[in-house]
mmCIF file of C-alpha atoms in Angstrom:
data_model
loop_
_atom_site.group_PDB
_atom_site.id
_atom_site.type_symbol
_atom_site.label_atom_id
_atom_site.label_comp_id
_atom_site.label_asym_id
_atom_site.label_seq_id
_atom_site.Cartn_x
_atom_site.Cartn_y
_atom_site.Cartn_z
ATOM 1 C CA UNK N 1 114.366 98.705 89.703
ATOM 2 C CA UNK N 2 117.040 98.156 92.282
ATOM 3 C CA UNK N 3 116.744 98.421 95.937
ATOM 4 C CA UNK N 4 118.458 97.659 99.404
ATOM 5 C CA UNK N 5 116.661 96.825 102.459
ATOM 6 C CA UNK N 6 118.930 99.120 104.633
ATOM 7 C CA UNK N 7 116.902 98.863 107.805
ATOM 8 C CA UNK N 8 113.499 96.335 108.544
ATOM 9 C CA UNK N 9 111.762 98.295 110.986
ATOM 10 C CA UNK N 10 108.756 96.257 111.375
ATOM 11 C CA UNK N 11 105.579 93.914 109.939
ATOM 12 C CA UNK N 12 102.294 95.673 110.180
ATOM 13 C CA UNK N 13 99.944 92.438 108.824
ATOM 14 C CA UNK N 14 101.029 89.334 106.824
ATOM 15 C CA UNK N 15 99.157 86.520 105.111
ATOM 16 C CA UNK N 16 100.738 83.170 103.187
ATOM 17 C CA UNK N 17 103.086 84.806 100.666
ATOM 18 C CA UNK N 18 102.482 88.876 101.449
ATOM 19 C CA UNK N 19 103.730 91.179 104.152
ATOM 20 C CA UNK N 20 102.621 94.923 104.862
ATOM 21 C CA UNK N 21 106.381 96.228 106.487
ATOM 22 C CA UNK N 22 107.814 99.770 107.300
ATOM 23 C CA UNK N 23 111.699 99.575 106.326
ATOM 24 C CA UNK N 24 114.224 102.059 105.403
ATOM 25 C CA UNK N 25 115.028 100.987 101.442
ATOM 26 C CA UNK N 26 117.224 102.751 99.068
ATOM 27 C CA UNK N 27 115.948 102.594 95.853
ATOM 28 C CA UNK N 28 118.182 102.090 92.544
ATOM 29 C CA UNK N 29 120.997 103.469 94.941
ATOM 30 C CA UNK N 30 119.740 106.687 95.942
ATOM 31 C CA UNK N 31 119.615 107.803 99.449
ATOM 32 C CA UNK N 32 117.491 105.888 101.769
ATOM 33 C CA UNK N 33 113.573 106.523 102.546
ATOM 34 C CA UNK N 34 110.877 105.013 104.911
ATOM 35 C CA UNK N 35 109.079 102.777 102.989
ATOM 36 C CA UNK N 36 105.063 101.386 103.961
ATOM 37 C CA UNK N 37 104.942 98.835 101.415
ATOM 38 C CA UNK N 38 103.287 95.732 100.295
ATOM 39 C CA UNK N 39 106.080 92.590 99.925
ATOM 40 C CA UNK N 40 105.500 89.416 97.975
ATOM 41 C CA UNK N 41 107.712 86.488 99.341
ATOM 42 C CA UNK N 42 108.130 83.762 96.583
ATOM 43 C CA UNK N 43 108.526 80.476 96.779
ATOM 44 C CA UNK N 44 112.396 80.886 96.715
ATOM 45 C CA UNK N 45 112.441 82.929 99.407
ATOM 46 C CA UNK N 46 113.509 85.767 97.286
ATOM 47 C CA UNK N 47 111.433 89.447 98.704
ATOM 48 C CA UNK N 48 109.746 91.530 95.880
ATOM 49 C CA UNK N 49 108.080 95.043 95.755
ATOM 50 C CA UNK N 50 104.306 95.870 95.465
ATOM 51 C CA UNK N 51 102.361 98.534 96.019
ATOM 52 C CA UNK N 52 103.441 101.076 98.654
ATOM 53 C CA UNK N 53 104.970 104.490 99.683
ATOM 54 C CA UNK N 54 107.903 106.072 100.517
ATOM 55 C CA UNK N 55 108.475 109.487 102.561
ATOM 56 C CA UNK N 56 111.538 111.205 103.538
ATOM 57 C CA UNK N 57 111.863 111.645 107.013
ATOM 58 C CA UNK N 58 109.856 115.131 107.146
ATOM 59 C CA UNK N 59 106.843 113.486 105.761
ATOM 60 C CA UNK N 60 107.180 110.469 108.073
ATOM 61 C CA UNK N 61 107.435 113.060 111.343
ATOM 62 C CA UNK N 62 104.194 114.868 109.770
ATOM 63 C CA UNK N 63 102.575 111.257 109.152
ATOM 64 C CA UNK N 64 103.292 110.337 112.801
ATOM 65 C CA UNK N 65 101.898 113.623 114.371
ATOM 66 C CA UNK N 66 98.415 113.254 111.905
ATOM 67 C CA UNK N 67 98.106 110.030 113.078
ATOM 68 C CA UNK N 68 98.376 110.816 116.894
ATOM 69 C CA UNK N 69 95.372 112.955 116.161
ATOM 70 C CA UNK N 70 92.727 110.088 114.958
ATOM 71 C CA UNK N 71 90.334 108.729 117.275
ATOM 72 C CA UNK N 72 89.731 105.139 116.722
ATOM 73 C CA UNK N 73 87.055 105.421 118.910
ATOM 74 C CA UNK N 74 89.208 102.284 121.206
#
């Protein structure tokens, strides 16, 4: 599996060696998707895939307007 980082949009946690980000990755050279995914960061530096998912940006404009419906009780 190939992919491209196209955009970093942001971190949503991080501990030693893992990050939770939202990017915009293109994956084996297809066209680009938002991307909530789970990142390992070796010892070399070097960025790998985990677990996550990726949504065009229909999915991510349905995502957003669900969301903007939960109460977190705050």
């Amino acid at each position: 599996i190939s992919f491209e980082i196209v955009k970093h949009i942001g971190v949503i946690s991080k501990t030693d060696m893992h990050t939770k980000e939202i990017n915009i990755v293109s994956w084996n050279g297809r066209e680009p998707v938002y991307d909530v995914r789970v990142w390992r960061t070796g010892k070399d530096g070097v960025k790998s895939p985990l677990k996550g998912i990726s949504m065009n940006e229909t999915d991510l404009l349905t995502l957003k307007e669900l969301l903007s419906n939960v109460d977190l009780g705050v």
